[in-house]
Short mmCIF file of C-alpha atoms in Angstrom, two decimals:
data_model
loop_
_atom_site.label_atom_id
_atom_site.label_comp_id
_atom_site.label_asym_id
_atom_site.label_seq_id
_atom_site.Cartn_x
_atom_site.Cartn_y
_atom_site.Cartn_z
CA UNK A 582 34.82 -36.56 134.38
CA UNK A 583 33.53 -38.93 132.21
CA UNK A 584 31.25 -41.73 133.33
CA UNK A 585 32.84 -44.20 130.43
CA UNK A 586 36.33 -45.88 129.72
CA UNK A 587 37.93 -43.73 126.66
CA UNK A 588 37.26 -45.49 123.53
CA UNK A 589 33.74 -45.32 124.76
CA UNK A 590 33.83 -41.87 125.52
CA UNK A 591 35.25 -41.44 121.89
CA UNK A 592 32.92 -43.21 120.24
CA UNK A 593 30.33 -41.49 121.94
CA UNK A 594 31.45 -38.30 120.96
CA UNK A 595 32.17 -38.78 117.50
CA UNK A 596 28.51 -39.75 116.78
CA UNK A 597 27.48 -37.05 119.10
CA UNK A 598 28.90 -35.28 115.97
CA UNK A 599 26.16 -36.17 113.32
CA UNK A 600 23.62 -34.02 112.13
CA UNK A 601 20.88 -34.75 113.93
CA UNK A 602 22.03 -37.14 116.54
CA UNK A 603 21.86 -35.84 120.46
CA UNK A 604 24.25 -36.90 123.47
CA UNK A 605 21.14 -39.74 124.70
CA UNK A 606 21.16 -40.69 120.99
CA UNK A 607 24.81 -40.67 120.31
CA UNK A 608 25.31 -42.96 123.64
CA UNK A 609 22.41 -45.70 122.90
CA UNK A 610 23.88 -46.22 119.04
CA UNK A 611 27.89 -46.37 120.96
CA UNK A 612 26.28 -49.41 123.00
CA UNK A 613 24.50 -50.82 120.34
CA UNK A 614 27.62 -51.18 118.08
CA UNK A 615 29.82 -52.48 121.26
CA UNK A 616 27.05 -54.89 121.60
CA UNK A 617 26.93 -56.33 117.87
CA UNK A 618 28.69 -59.07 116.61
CA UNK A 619 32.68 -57.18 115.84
CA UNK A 620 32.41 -57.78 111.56
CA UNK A 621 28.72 -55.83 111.83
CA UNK A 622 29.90 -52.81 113.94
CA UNK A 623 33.35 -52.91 111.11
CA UNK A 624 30.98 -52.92 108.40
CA UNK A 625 29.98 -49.26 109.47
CA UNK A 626 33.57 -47.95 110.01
CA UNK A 627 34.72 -49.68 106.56
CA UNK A 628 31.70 -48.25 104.62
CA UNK A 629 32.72 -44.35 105.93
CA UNK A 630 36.18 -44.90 105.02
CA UNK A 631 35.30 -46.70 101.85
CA UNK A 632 33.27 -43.92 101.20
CA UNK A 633 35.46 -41.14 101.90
CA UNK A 634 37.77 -42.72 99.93
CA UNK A 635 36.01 -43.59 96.46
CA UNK A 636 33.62 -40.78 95.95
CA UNK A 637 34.22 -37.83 94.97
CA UNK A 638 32.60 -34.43 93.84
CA UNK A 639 32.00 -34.16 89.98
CA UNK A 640 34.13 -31.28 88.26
CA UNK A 641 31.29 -30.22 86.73
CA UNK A 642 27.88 -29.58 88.96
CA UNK A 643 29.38 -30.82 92.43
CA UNK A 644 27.33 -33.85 92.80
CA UNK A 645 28.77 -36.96 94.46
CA UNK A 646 30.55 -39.62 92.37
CA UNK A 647 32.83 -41.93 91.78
CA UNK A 648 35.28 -40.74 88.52
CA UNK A 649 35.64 -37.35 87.46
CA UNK A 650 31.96 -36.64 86.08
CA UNK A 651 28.66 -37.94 87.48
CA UNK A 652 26.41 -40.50 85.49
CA UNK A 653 24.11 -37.16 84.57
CA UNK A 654 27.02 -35.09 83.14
CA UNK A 655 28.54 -37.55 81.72
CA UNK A 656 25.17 -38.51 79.85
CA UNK A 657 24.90 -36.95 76.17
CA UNK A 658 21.33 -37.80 76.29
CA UNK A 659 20.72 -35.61 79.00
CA UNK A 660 19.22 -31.88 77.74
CA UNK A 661 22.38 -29.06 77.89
CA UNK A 662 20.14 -26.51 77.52
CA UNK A 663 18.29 -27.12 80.95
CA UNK A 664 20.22 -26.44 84.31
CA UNK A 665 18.72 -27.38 87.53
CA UNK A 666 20.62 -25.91 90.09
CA UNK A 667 19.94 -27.71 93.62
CA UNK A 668 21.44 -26.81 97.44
CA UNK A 669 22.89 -30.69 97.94
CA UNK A 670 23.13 -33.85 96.39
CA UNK A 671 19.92 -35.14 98.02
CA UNK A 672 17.81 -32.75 96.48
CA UNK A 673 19.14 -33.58 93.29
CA UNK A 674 18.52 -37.30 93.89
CA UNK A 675 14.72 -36.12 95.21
CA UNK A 676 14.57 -34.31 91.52
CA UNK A 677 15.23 -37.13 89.46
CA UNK A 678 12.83 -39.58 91.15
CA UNK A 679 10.09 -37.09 89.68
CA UNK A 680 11.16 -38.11 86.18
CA UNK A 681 9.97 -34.81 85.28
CA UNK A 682 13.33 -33.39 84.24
CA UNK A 683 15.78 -34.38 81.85
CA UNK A 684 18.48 -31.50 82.20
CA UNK A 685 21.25 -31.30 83.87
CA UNK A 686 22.50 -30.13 87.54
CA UNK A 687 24.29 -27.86 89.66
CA UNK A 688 25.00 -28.76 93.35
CA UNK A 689 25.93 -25.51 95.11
CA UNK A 690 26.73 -27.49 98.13
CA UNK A 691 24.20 -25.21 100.82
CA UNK A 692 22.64 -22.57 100.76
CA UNK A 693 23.26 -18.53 101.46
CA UNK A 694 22.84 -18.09 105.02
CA UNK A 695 24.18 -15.60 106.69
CA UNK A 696 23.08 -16.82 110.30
CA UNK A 697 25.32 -19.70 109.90
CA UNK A 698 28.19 -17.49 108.39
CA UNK A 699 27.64 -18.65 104.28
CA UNK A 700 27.74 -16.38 102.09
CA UNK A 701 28.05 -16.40 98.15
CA UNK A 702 31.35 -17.30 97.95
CA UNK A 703 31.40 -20.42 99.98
CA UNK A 704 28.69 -21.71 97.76
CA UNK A 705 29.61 -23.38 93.97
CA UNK A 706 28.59 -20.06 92.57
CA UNK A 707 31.60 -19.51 90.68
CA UNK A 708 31.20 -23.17 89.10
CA UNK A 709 27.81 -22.06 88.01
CA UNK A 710 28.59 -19.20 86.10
CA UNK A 711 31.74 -20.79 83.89
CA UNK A 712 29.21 -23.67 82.76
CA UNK A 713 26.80 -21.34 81.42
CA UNK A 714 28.19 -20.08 78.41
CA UNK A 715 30.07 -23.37 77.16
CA UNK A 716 27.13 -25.77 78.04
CA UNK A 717 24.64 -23.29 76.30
CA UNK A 718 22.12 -23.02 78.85
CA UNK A 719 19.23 -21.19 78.31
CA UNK A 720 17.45 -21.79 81.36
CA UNK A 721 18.29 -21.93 85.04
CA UNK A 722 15.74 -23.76 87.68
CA UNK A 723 16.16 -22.54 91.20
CA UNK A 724 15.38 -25.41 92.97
CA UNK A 725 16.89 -24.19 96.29
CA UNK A 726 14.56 -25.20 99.60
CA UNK A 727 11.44 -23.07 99.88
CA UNK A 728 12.77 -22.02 103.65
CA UNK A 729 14.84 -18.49 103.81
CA UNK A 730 18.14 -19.44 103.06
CA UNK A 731 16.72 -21.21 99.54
CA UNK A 732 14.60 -17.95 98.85
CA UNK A 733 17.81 -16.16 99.64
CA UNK A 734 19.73 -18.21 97.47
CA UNK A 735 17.30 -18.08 94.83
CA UNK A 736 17.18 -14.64 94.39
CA UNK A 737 20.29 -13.70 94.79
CA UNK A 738 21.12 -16.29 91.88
CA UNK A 739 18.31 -14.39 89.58
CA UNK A 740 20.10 -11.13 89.60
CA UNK A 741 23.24 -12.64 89.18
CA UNK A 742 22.23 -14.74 86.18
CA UNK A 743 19.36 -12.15 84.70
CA UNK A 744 22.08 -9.58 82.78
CA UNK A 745 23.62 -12.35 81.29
CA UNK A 746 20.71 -13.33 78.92
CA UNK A 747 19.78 -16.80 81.04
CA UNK A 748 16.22 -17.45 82.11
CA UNK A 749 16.11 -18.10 85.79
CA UNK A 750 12.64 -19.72 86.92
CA UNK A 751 12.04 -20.95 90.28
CA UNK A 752 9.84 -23.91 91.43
CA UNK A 753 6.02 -23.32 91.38
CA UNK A 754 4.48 -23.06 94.94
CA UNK A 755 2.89 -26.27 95.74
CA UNK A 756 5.70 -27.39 98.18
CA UNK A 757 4.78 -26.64 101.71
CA UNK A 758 6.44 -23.28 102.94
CA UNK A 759 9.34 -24.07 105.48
CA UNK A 760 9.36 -27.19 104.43
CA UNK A 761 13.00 -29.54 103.13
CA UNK A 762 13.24 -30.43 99.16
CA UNK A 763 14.06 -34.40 100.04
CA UNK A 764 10.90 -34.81 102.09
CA UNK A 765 8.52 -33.29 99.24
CA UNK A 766 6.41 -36.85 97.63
CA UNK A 767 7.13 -36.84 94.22
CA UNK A 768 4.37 -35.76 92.67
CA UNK A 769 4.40 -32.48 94.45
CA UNK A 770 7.58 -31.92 93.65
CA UNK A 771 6.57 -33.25 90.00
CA UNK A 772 4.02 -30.52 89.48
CA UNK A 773 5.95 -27.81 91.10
CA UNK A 774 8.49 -27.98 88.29
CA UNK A 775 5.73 -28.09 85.94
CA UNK A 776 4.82 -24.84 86.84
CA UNK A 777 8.15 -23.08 87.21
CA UNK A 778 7.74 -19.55 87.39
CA UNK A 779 10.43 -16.39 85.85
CA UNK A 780 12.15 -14.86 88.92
CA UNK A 781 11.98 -11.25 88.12
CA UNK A 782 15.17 -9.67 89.43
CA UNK A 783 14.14 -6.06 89.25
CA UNK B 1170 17.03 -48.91 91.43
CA UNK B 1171 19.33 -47.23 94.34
CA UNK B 1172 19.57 -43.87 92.80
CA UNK B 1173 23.31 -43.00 94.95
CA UNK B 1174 26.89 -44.80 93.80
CA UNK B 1175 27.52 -47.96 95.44
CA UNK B 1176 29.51 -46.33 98.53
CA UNK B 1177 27.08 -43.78 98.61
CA UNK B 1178 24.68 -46.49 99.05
CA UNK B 1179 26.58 -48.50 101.57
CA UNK B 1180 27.08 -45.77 103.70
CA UNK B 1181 23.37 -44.93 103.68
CA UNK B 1182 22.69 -48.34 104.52
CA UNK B 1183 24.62 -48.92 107.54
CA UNK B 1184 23.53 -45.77 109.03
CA UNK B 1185 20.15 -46.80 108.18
CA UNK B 1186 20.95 -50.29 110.46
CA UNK B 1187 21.52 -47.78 113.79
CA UNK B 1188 19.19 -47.43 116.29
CA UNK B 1189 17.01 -44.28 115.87
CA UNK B 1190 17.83 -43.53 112.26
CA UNK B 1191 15.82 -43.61 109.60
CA UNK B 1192 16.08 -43.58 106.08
CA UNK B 1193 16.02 -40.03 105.62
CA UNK B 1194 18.57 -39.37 108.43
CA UNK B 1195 21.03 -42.01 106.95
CA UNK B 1196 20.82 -39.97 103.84
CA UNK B 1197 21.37 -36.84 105.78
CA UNK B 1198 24.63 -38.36 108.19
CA UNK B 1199 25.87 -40.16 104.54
CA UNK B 1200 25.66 -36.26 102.75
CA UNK B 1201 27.16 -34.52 105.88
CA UNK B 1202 30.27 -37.06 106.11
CA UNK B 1203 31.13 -37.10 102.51
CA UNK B 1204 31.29 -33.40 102.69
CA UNK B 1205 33.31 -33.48 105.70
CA UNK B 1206 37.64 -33.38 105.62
CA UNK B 1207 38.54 -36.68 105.74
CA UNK B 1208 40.54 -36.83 108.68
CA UNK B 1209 37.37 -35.66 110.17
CA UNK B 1210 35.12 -38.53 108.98
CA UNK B 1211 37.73 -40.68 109.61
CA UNK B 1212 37.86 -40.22 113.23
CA UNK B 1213 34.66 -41.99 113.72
CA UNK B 1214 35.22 -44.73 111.41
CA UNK B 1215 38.22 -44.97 113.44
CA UNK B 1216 36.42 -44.81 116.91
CA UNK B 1217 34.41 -47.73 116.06
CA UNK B 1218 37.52 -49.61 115.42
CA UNK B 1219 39.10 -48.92 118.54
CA UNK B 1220 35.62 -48.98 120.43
CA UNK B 1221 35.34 -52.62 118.82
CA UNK B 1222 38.90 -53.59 119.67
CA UNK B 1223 39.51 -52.30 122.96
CA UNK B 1224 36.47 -52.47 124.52
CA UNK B 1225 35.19 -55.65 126.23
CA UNK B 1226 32.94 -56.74 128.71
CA UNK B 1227 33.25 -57.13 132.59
CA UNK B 1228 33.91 -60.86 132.88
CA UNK B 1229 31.84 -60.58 136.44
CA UNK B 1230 29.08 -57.93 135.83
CA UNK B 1231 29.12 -57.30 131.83
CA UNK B 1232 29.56 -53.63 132.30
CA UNK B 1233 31.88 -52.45 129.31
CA UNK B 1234 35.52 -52.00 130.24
CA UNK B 1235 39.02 -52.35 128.73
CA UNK B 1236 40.46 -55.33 130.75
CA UNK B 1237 39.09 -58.37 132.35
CA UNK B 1238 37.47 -56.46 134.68
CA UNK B 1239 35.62 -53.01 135.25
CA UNK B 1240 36.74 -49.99 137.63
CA UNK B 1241 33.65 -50.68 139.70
CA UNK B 1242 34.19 -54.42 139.86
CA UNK B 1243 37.79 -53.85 140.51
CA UNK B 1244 37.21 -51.33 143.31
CA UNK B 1245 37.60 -52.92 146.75
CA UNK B 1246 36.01 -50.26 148.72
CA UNK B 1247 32.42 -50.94 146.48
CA UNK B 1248 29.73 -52.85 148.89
CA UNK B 1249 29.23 -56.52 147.71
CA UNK B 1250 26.05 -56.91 150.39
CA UNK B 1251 24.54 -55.07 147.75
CA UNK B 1252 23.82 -55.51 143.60
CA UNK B 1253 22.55 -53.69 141.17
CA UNK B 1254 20.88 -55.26 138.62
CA UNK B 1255 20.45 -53.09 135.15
CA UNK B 1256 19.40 -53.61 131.73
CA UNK B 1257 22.43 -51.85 130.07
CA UNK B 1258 25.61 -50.45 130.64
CA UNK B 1259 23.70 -47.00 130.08
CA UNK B 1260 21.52 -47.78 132.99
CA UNK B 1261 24.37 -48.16 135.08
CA UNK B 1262 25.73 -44.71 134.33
CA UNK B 1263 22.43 -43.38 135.44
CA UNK B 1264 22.51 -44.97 138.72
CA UNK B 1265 26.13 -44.22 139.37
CA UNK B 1266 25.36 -40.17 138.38
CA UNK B 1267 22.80 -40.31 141.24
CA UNK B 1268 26.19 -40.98 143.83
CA UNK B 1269 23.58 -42.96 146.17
CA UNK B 1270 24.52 -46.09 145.05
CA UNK B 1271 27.91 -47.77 146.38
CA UNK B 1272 27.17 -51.46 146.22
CA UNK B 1273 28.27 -53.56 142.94
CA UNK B 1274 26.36 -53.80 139.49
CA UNK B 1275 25.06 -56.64 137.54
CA UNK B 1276 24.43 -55.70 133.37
CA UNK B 1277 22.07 -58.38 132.19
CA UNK B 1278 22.54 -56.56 128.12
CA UNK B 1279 18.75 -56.68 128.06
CA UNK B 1280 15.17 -57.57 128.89
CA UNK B 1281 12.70 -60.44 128.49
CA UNK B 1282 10.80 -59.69 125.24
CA UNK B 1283 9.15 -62.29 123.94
CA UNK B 1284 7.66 -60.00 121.24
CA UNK B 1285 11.22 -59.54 119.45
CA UNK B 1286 12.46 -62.99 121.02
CA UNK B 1287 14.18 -62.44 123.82
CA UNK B 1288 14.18 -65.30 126.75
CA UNK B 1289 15.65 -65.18 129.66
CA UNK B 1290 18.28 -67.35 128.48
CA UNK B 1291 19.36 -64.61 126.09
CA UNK B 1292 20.21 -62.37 129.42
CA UNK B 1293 23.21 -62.51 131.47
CA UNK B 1294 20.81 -64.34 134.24
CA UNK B 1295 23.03 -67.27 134.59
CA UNK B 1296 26.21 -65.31 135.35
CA UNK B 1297 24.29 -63.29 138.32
CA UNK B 1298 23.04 -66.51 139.77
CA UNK B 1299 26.96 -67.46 140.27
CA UNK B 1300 27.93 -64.33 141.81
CA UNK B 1301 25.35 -64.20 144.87
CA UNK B 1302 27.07 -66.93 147.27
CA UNK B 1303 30.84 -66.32 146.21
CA UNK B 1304 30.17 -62.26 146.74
CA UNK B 1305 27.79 -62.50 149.98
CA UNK B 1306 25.46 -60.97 147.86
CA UNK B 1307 22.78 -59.75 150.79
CA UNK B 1308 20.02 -57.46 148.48
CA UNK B 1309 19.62 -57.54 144.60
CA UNK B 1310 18.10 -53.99 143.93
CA UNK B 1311 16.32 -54.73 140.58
CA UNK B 1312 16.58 -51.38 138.30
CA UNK B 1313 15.67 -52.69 134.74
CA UNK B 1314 13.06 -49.82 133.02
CA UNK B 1315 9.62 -49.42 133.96
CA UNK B 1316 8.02 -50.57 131.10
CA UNK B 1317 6.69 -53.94 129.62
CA UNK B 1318 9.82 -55.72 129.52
CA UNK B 1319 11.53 -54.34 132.84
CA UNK B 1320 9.18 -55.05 134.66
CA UNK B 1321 8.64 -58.51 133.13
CA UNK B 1322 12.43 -59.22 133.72
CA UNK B 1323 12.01 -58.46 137.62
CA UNK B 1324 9.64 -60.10 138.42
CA UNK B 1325 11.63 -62.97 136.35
CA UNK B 1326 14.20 -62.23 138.77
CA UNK B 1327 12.29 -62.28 142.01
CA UNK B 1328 10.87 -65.39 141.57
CA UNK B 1329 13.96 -67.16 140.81
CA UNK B 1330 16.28 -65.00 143.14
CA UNK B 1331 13.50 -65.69 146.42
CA UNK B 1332 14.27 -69.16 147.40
CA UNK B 1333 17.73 -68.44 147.20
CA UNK B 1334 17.24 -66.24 150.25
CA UNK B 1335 18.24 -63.33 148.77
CA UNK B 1336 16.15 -59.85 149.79
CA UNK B 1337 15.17 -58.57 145.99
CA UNK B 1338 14.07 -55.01 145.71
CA UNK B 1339 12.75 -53.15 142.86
CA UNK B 1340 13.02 -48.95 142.06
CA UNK B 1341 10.51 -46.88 143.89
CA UNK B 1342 7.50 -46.04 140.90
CA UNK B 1343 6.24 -42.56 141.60
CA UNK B 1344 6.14 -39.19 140.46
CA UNK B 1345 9.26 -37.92 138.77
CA UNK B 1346 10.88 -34.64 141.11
CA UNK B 1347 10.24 -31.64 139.68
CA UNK B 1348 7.18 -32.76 137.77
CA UNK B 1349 3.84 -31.80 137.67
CA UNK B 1350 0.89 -33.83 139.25
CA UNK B 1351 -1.52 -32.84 136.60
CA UNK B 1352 0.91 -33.86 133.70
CA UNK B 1353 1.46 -37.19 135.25
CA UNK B 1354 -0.22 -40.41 133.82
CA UNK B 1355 -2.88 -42.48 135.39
CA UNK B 1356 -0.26 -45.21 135.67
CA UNK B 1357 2.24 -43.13 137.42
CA UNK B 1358 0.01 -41.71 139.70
CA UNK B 1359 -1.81 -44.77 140.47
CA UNK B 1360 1.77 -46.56 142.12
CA UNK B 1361 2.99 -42.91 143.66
CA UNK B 1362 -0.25 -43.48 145.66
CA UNK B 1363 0.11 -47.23 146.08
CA UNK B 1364 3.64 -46.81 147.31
CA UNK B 1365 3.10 -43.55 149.56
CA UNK B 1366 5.27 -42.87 152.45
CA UNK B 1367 4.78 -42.29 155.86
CA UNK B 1368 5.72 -38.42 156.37
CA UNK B 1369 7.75 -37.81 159.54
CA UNK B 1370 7.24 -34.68 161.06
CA UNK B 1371 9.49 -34.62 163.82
#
């Protein structure tokens, strides 16, 4: 049975829910909004909803935001020829701190991993492919995690993309190996797509 | 300049006001419930709602509850020789898991700290004074944490609860069960050997 009256209990478990949050976790932030002045703790529950209900997915590369496109697609300034394709909208937000790149993106939304049951098709895969023609891309940056699933996802994305005539280069090494996109300091992550190598496919 | 959309940014922000999280996992709860259904990120917006609305405090002993009083407060068959005083409603879970404990509780909702500000006068210490005559309060077991502050807060308590009469006892300090002598710290050891018992052999 549980130790705590129901909406407690619910609370509890709902941020028990999070990424990254365990039951100790979950239980100290559930007393820490009971404890905070009511319009605080609604400021946190208004903010979800708020953003659940305003932002979107862009109908072109998948990244959050508010209309139908994002600010980058929906920028003419921004170079059609380049295509950054990234796992989630984080790592595309870690890319354009660098500065360094002035394409445009592709959010697949994860990354291939067949431990966790995603495969190709649960990815924005698809998505990719129609944009590549019409957008004239000539070049495709893989800038998928350097862990597994990214390497996975990166290769299986050059021999997908190789026939049809697209460059596909990944990020130079110079991010740690294992490590996440969003925690890389900008300037390695600067330098590594400096040196952007050709995935061969063969 | 925030890179994210304003909800975006919202969200990340009052994640990043929680206990325990961090810029980078605000980011990572924002991503993971704007890619959730939203029924499913709803439900915790919601649960802080209800948590907020439904859930009080105790009026005697400041545990949280739905009504004027808590089960434990309300509970005729609990021991009012004996109270428990505790830092947090958490704490009180703890002790109550244990089943050893069937006196009453006291929650003072914190600790002196006068490194982030927080005076006795912040603490529920006024409401416990009240409730030792009118209960036939006969022992105040002291369980606030063994650090800094807890033990800063008891002996707080001991001094002022003394001349009242009242017997005030504080958690044994010792080595935890199961643990290993060589892994414990200086500290630790130092009060398991201060506070050794008498071993009857009979």
């Amino acid at each position: 049975m549980s130790p705590y009256a129901g909406p407690v209990q619910d609370l509890i478990d709902e941020l028990g829910r999070l990424p990254g949050i365990g039951p100790k976790s979950a239980q100290r932030i559930a007393f820490h909004l009971l404890k905070l002045p009511t319009p605080d703790a609604q400021r946190l529950a208004t903010a979800i909803t708020e953003a659940k209900a305003r932002v979107a997915f862009c109908q072109r590369c998948f990244n959050v935001c508010e209309g139908e496109l994002c600010d980058i697609c929906a920028d003419p300034r921004r170079d059609g020829n380049l295509l950054c394709v990234v796992e989630e909208a984080r790592d595309l937000v870690a890319v354009e701190k660098t500065g360094e790149f002035k394409g445009r993106y592709h959010v697949l939304q994860g990354a291939i991993s067949p431990i966790e049951g995603i495969g190709p098709e649960q990815l924005r895969i698809k998505e990719l492919l129609v944009r590549l023609d019409p957008e004239g891309v000539q070049e495709v940056i893989v800038c998928t995690n350097p862990n597994i699933e990214g390497e996975a996802t990166a290769m299986y994305l050059a021999r997908l993309l190789d026939p049809l005539g697209c460059r596909v280069t990944r990020l130079a090494s110079g991010l740690p190996v294992g490590g996440d996109l969003e925690y890389a300091d900008e300037l390695t992550l600067g330098r590594a797509i400096e040196g952007r190598r050709t995935l061969d496919a063969s």
